[in-house]
mmCIF file of C-alpha atoms in Angstrom:
data_model
loop_
_atom_site.group_PDB
_atom_site.id
_atom_site.type_symbol
_atom_site.label_atom_id
_atom_site.label_comp_id
_atom_site.label_asym_id
_atom_site.label_seq_id
_atom_site.Cartn_x
_atom_site.Cartn_y
_atom_site.Cartn_z
ATOM 1 C CA UNK A 1 -0.496 28.992 -10.543
ATOM 2 C CA UNK A 2 1.715 28.463 -7.558
ATOM 3 C CA UNK A 3 4.460 25.872 -7.793
ATOM 4 C CA UNK A 4 5.161 23.119 -5.295
ATOM 5 C CA UNK A 5 8.258 20.952 -5.951
ATOM 6 C CA UNK A 6 9.223 17.635 -4.553
ATOM 7 C CA UNK A 7 12.508 15.978 -4.421
ATOM 8 C CA UNK A 8 13.454 13.321 -5.292
ATOM 9 C CA UNK A 9 10.967 12.321 -7.977
ATOM 10 C CA UNK A 10 11.749 8.697 -7.375
ATOM 11 C CA UNK A 11 13.936 6.811 -4.941
ATOM 12 C CA UNK A 12 14.887 3.207 -4.299
ATOM 13 C CA UNK A 13 16.144 2.214 -0.874
ATOM 14 C CA UNK A 14 16.947 -0.989 0.928
ATOM 15 C CA UNK A 15 14.745 -2.369 3.723
ATOM 16 C CA UNK A 16 15.664 -0.984 7.050
ATOM 17 C CA UNK A 17 17.106 2.287 5.779
ATOM 18 C CA UNK A 18 15.553 5.728 6.020
ATOM 19 C CA UNK A 19 14.708 8.037 3.179
ATOM 20 C CA UNK A 20 13.896 11.733 3.114
ATOM 21 C CA UNK A 21 11.478 13.423 0.694
ATOM 22 C CA UNK A 22 11.453 17.254 0.391
ATOM 23 C CA UNK A 23 8.471 19.461 -0.448
ATOM 24 C CA UNK A 24 9.134 23.086 -1.314
ATOM 25 C CA UNK A 25 6.838 25.943 -2.188
ATOM 26 C CA UNK A 26 8.796 27.798 -4.842
ATOM 27 C CA UNK A 27 6.945 31.098 -5.213
ATOM 28 C CA UNK A 28 4.925 31.417 -2.072
ATOM 29 C CA UNK A 29 5.105 30.910 1.650
ATOM 30 C CA UNK A 30 3.219 28.000 3.142
ATOM 31 C CA UNK A 31 2.492 27.835 6.868
ATOM 32 C CA UNK A 32 0.700 24.590 6.259
ATOM 33 C CA UNK A 33 1.662 21.662 4.106
ATOM 34 C CA UNK A 34 -0.002 18.324 3.734
ATOM 35 C CA UNK A 35 1.430 14.877 2.976
ATOM 36 C CA UNK A 36 -0.501 12.177 1.154
ATOM 37 C CA UNK A 37 0.278 8.707 -0.066
ATOM 38 C CA UNK A 38 -1.243 7.004 -3.000
ATOM 39 C CA UNK A 39 -1.132 3.320 -3.977
ATOM 40 C CA UNK A 40 -1.638 2.281 -7.663
ATOM 41 C CA UNK A 41 -5.210 2.662 -8.902
ATOM 42 C CA UNK A 42 -6.318 4.221 -5.569
ATOM 43 C CA UNK A 43 -7.085 7.689 -4.429
ATOM 44 C CA UNK A 44 -4.861 9.912 -2.340
ATOM 45 C CA UNK A 45 -4.868 9.217 1.414
ATOM 46 C CA UNK A 46 -4.000 12.037 3.808
ATOM 47 C CA UNK A 47 -1.130 11.129 6.130
ATOM 48 C CA UNK A 48 -0.464 14.274 8.096
ATOM 49 C CA UNK A 49 -0.702 18.055 8.269
ATOM 50 C CA UNK A 50 2.610 19.817 8.650
ATOM 51 C CA UNK A 51 2.621 23.218 10.400
ATOM 52 C CA UNK A 52 5.630 25.508 10.205
ATOM 53 C CA UNK A 53 7.360 25.724 13.530
ATOM 54 C CA UNK A 54 5.238 23.178 15.264
ATOM 55 C CA UNK A 55 4.595 19.390 15.372
ATOM 56 C CA UNK A 56 2.745 17.716 12.589
ATOM 57 C CA UNK A 57 -0.727 16.411 13.041
ATOM 58 C CA UNK A 58 -1.062 12.771 11.985
ATOM 59 C CA UNK A 59 -4.157 11.052 10.631
ATOM 60 C CA UNK A 60 -5.447 8.028 12.487
ATOM 61 C CA UNK A 61 -3.473 4.914 11.718
ATOM 62 C CA UNK A 62 -0.361 6.764 10.481
ATOM 63 C CA UNK A 63 2.678 6.116 12.699
ATOM 64 C CA UNK A 64 4.303 9.375 13.626
ATOM 65 C CA UNK A 65 7.583 7.665 14.633
ATOM 66 C CA UNK A 66 7.804 6.013 11.258
ATOM 67 C CA UNK A 67 6.845 9.012 9.113
ATOM 68 C CA UNK A 68 8.787 11.880 10.513
ATOM 69 C CA UNK A 69 7.625 15.292 9.307
ATOM 70 C CA UNK A 70 9.631 18.442 9.775
ATOM 71 C CA UNK A 71 8.439 21.890 8.642
ATOM 72 C CA UNK A 72 11.339 24.098 9.565
ATOM 73 C CA UNK A 73 10.630 27.038 7.227
ATOM 74 C CA UNK A 74 7.742 28.692 5.388
ATOM 75 C CA UNK A 75 8.840 27.060 2.120
ATOM 76 C CA UNK A 76 10.107 23.582 3.114
ATOM 77 C CA UNK A 77 8.608 20.483 4.645
ATOM 78 C CA UNK A 78 10.343 17.092 4.749
ATOM 79 C CA UNK A 79 8.924 13.610 5.178
ATOM 80 C CA UNK A 80 11.343 10.930 6.333
ATOM 81 C CA UNK A 81 10.332 7.370 6.101
ATOM 82 C CA UNK A 82 12.278 5.606 8.817
ATOM 83 C CA UNK A 83 13.219 1.884 8.787
ATOM 84 C CA UNK A 84 11.502 1.484 5.487
ATOM 85 C CA UNK A 85 9.851 -1.793 4.467
ATOM 86 C CA UNK A 86 8.557 -2.951 1.160
ATOM 87 C CA UNK A 87 4.989 -2.174 2.192
ATOM 88 C CA UNK A 88 6.024 1.529 2.478
ATOM 89 C CA UNK A 89 6.574 1.539 -1.292
ATOM 90 C CA UNK A 90 4.107 4.120 -2.598
ATOM 91 C CA UNK A 91 3.670 7.408 -4.360
ATOM 92 C CA UNK A 92 4.058 10.207 -1.784
ATOM 93 C CA UNK A 93 2.513 13.624 -2.610
ATOM 94 C CA UNK A 94 2.745 16.897 -0.748
ATOM 95 C CA UNK A 95 0.573 19.959 -1.059
ATOM 96 C CA UNK A 96 0.730 23.434 0.291
ATOM 97 C CA UNK A 97 -1.541 26.346 1.014
ATOM 98 C CA UNK A 98 -0.428 29.852 0.228
ATOM 99 C CA UNK A 99 -0.666 31.690 3.519
ATOM 100 C CA UNK A 100 -1.702 34.867 1.787
ATOM 101 C CA UNK A 101 -4.312 33.678 -0.594
ATOM 102 C CA UNK A 102 -6.831 31.691 1.276
ATOM 103 C CA UNK A 103 -8.475 28.660 -0.230
ATOM 104 C CA UNK A 104 -6.437 27.112 -2.987
ATOM 105 C CA UNK A 105 -4.092 24.211 -2.249
ATOM 106 C CA UNK A 106 -1.356 23.243 -4.750
ATOM 107 C CA UNK A 107 0.225 19.857 -5.089
ATOM 108 C CA UNK A 108 3.726 18.702 -5.838
ATOM 109 C CA UNK A 109 4.645 16.349 -8.613
ATOM 110 C CA UNK A 110 4.889 13.410 -6.229
ATOM 111 C CA UNK A 111 7.761 11.109 -5.237
ATOM 112 C CA UNK A 112 7.901 7.384 -5.944
ATOM 113 C CA UNK A 113 9.424 5.339 -3.136
ATOM 114 C CA UNK A 114 10.431 1.763 -3.786
ATOM 115 C CA UNK A 115 11.760 -0.286 -0.857
ATOM 116 C CA UNK A 116 13.617 -3.370 -1.863
ATOM 117 C CA UNK B 1 -15.945 16.786 6.568
ATOM 118 C CA UNK B 2 -18.213 16.933 3.517
ATOM 119 C CA UNK B 3 -18.365 13.625 1.751
ATOM 120 C CA UNK B 4 -18.355 13.700 -2.015
ATOM 121 C CA UNK B 5 -19.856 11.266 -4.539
ATOM 122 C CA UNK B 6 -18.767 11.165 -8.180
ATOM 123 C CA UNK B 7 -19.261 8.671 -11.009
ATOM 124 C CA UNK B 8 -16.412 6.189 -10.974
ATOM 125 C CA UNK B 9 -15.822 6.452 -14.646
ATOM 126 C CA UNK B 10 -16.934 8.230 -17.804
ATOM 127 C CA UNK B 11 -16.223 7.847 -21.483
ATOM 128 C CA UNK B 12 -16.236 10.486 -24.170
ATOM 129 C CA UNK B 13 -14.967 11.265 -27.584
ATOM 130 C CA UNK B 14 -12.664 13.993 -28.787
ATOM 131 C CA UNK B 15 -14.394 17.297 -29.379
ATOM 132 C CA UNK B 16 -17.254 16.570 -27.060
ATOM 133 C CA UNK B 17 -18.264 18.543 -23.961
ATOM 134 C CA UNK B 18 -17.958 16.524 -20.790
ATOM 135 C CA UNK B 19 -19.873 17.252 -17.608
ATOM 136 C CA UNK B 20 -18.856 15.550 -14.389
ATOM 137 C CA UNK B 21 -21.240 16.004 -11.476
ATOM 138 C CA UNK B 22 -20.261 15.703 -7.799
ATOM 139 C CA UNK B 23 -22.735 15.519 -4.981
ATOM 140 C CA UNK B 24 -21.844 16.923 -1.564
ATOM 141 C CA UNK B 25 -24.988 17.004 0.484
ATOM 142 C CA UNK B 26 -23.430 18.025 3.805
ATOM 143 C CA UNK B 27 -21.365 20.870 2.529
ATOM 144 C CA UNK B 28 -20.664 23.481 5.266
ATOM 145 C CA UNK B 29 -21.041 27.281 4.994
ATOM 146 C CA UNK B 30 -17.322 27.852 4.828
ATOM 147 C CA UNK B 31 -16.509 25.121 2.409
ATOM 148 C CA UNK B 32 -15.229 25.752 -1.131
ATOM 149 C CA UNK B 33 -15.506 23.285 -4.003
ATOM 150 C CA UNK B 34 -12.309 22.537 -5.870
ATOM 151 C CA UNK B 35 -11.634 20.220 -8.769
ATOM 152 C CA UNK B 36 -8.261 18.648 -9.566
ATOM 153 C CA UNK B 37 -7.023 16.593 -12.477
ATOM 154 C CA UNK B 38 -4.499 13.826 -12.002
ATOM 155 C CA UNK B 39 -2.524 11.928 -14.570
ATOM 156 C CA UNK B 40 -0.740 8.670 -13.698
ATOM 157 C CA UNK B 41 2.354 9.146 -11.559
ATOM 158 C CA UNK B 42 1.779 12.884 -11.169
ATOM 159 C CA UNK B 43 0.412 15.079 -8.431
ATOM 160 C CA UNK B 44 -3.072 16.499 -8.751
ATOM 161 C CA UNK B 45 -3.276 19.612 -10.835
ATOM 162 C CA UNK B 46 -5.703 22.442 -9.812
ATOM 163 C CA UNK B 47 -8.416 22.983 -12.386
ATOM 164 C CA UNK B 48 -10.980 25.314 -10.847
ATOM 165 C CA UNK B 49 -12.499 26.418 -7.579
ATOM 166 C CA UNK B 50 -15.819 27.969 -6.613
ATOM 167 C CA UNK B 51 -18.131 28.795 -3.800
ATOM 168 C CA UNK B 52 -21.444 29.459 -5.574
ATOM 169 C CA UNK B 53 -23.020 30.080 -9.000
ATOM 170 C CA UNK B 54 -20.700 29.786 -11.958
ATOM 171 C CA UNK B 55 -16.986 30.050 -12.319
ATOM 172 C CA UNK B 56 -15.114 29.888 -15.636
ATOM 173 C CA UNK B 57 -11.479 29.917 -16.500
ATOM 174 C CA UNK B 58 -9.451 29.057 -19.573
ATOM 175 C CA UNK B 59 -9.841 25.263 -19.219
ATOM 176 C CA UNK B 60 -13.163 24.657 -17.541
ATOM 177 C CA UNK B 61 -16.388 25.849 -16.033
ATOM 178 C CA UNK B 62 -17.808 25.046 -12.657
ATOM 179 C CA UNK B 63 -21.543 25.163 -12.050
ATOM 180 C CA UNK B 64 -22.838 25.317 -8.465
ATOM 181 C CA UNK B 65 -26.590 25.464 -7.774
ATOM 182 C CA UNK B 66 -27.975 27.715 -5.101
ATOM 183 C CA UNK B 67 -28.207 24.923 -2.452
ATOM 184 C CA UNK B 68 -24.498 24.017 -3.099
ATOM 185 C CA UNK B 69 -25.279 20.324 -2.553
ATOM 186 C CA UNK B 70 -23.703 19.439 -5.878
ATOM 187 C CA UNK B 71 -21.405 20.887 -8.488
ATOM 188 C CA UNK B 72 -20.678 20.140 -12.095
ATOM 189 C CA UNK B 73 -17.319 20.461 -13.782
ATOM 190 C CA UNK B 74 -17.676 21.127 -17.503
ATOM 191 C CA UNK B 75 -14.813 20.503 -19.881
ATOM 192 C CA UNK B 76 -15.499 21.951 -23.339
ATOM 193 C CA UNK B 77 -14.301 19.959 -26.408
ATOM 194 C CA UNK B 78 -12.169 17.392 -24.677
ATOM 195 C CA UNK B 79 -9.064 15.978 -26.389
ATOM 196 C CA UNK B 80 -7.181 12.680 -25.787
ATOM 197 C CA UNK B 81 -4.889 14.526 -23.353
ATOM 198 C CA UNK B 82 -7.840 15.124 -21.032
ATOM 199 C CA UNK B 83 -7.899 11.405 -20.207
ATOM 200 C CA UNK B 84 -7.249 11.463 -16.485
ATOM 201 C CA UNK B 85 -8.836 11.122 -13.022
ATOM 202 C CA UNK B 86 -10.859 14.140 -11.864
ATOM 203 C CA UNK B 87 -11.401 14.741 -8.163
ATOM 204 C CA UNK B 88 -14.035 16.937 -6.604
ATOM 205 C CA UNK B 89 -12.993 18.163 -3.167
ATOM 206 C CA UNK B 90 -15.090 20.083 -0.696
ATOM 207 C CA UNK B 91 -13.684 21.780 2.350
ATOM 208 C CA UNK B 92 -12.677 24.777 4.305
ATOM 209 C CA UNK B 93 -8.931 24.800 3.471
ATOM 210 C CA UNK B 94 -8.362 27.530 5.939
ATOM 211 C CA UNK B 95 -8.969 24.991 8.696
ATOM 212 C CA UNK B 96 -8.420 21.453 7.414
ATOM 213 C CA UNK B 97 -6.746 19.400 4.737
ATOM 214 C CA UNK B 98 -8.743 18.315 1.748
ATOM 215 C CA UNK B 99 -9.853 14.705 1.713
ATOM 216 C CA UNK B 100 -9.940 12.835 -1.525
ATOM 217 C CA UNK B 101 -12.795 10.638 -2.646
ATOM 218 C CA UNK B 102 -12.515 8.024 -5.346
ATOM 219 C CA UNK B 103 -12.593 10.456 -8.263
ATOM 220 C CA UNK B 104 -13.906 10.007 -11.776
ATOM 221 C CA UNK B 105 -11.744 8.330 -14.426
ATOM 222 C CA UNK B 106 -12.412 10.054 -17.688
ATOM 223 C CA UNK B 107 -11.441 8.182 -20.847
ATOM 224 C CA UNK B 108 -11.428 10.152 -24.039
ATOM 225 C CA UNK B 109 -11.531 8.175 -27.278
ATOM 226 C CA UNK B 110 -10.496 9.351 -30.740
#
């Protein structure tokens, strides 16, 4: 199957700083990527839909100025958590849809963010 | 968006067949049914996808009745490594992101 890679796998940052997480589709082009967050023992929660070359669409309750999403190319989307706080600590997961093959969405390995 | 309902948890033993059923009463015409497996601290892994009838691949089978209001993921002869959370997702991925329900936590015992 198609491969979606995230980097870094885990990151620790200090409160008030910003951290960037990258999501790459390695063997396909993705006009659309999705960002989720997941707290321990809970399901994935959709944060935003990232469209190549245009602004991201955020889910209700997700602050667009805090979670900056950039989708500058067909293989890369980035999520930047700005002015991070301990409550932003979570598992962030991206997914991507192959623009050529319809209906299957593939997920990255996830990125653990710990804010101290 | 089609809402899905799955059992919260299931227990099984190694070598048994496990069937996990998901109900999605308000599935739309363009919606596909996709199942993912997730291990702790990993992203969901694609298992199988279908639109109607039966789909089979090397790891699982997916049974979808004619009315498409439910689907059953069948895992043949599970092993300890199949212990994971299984999510049933329904949607038209050409238009919208997939929304996750609570999933089914499968525990396989020796």
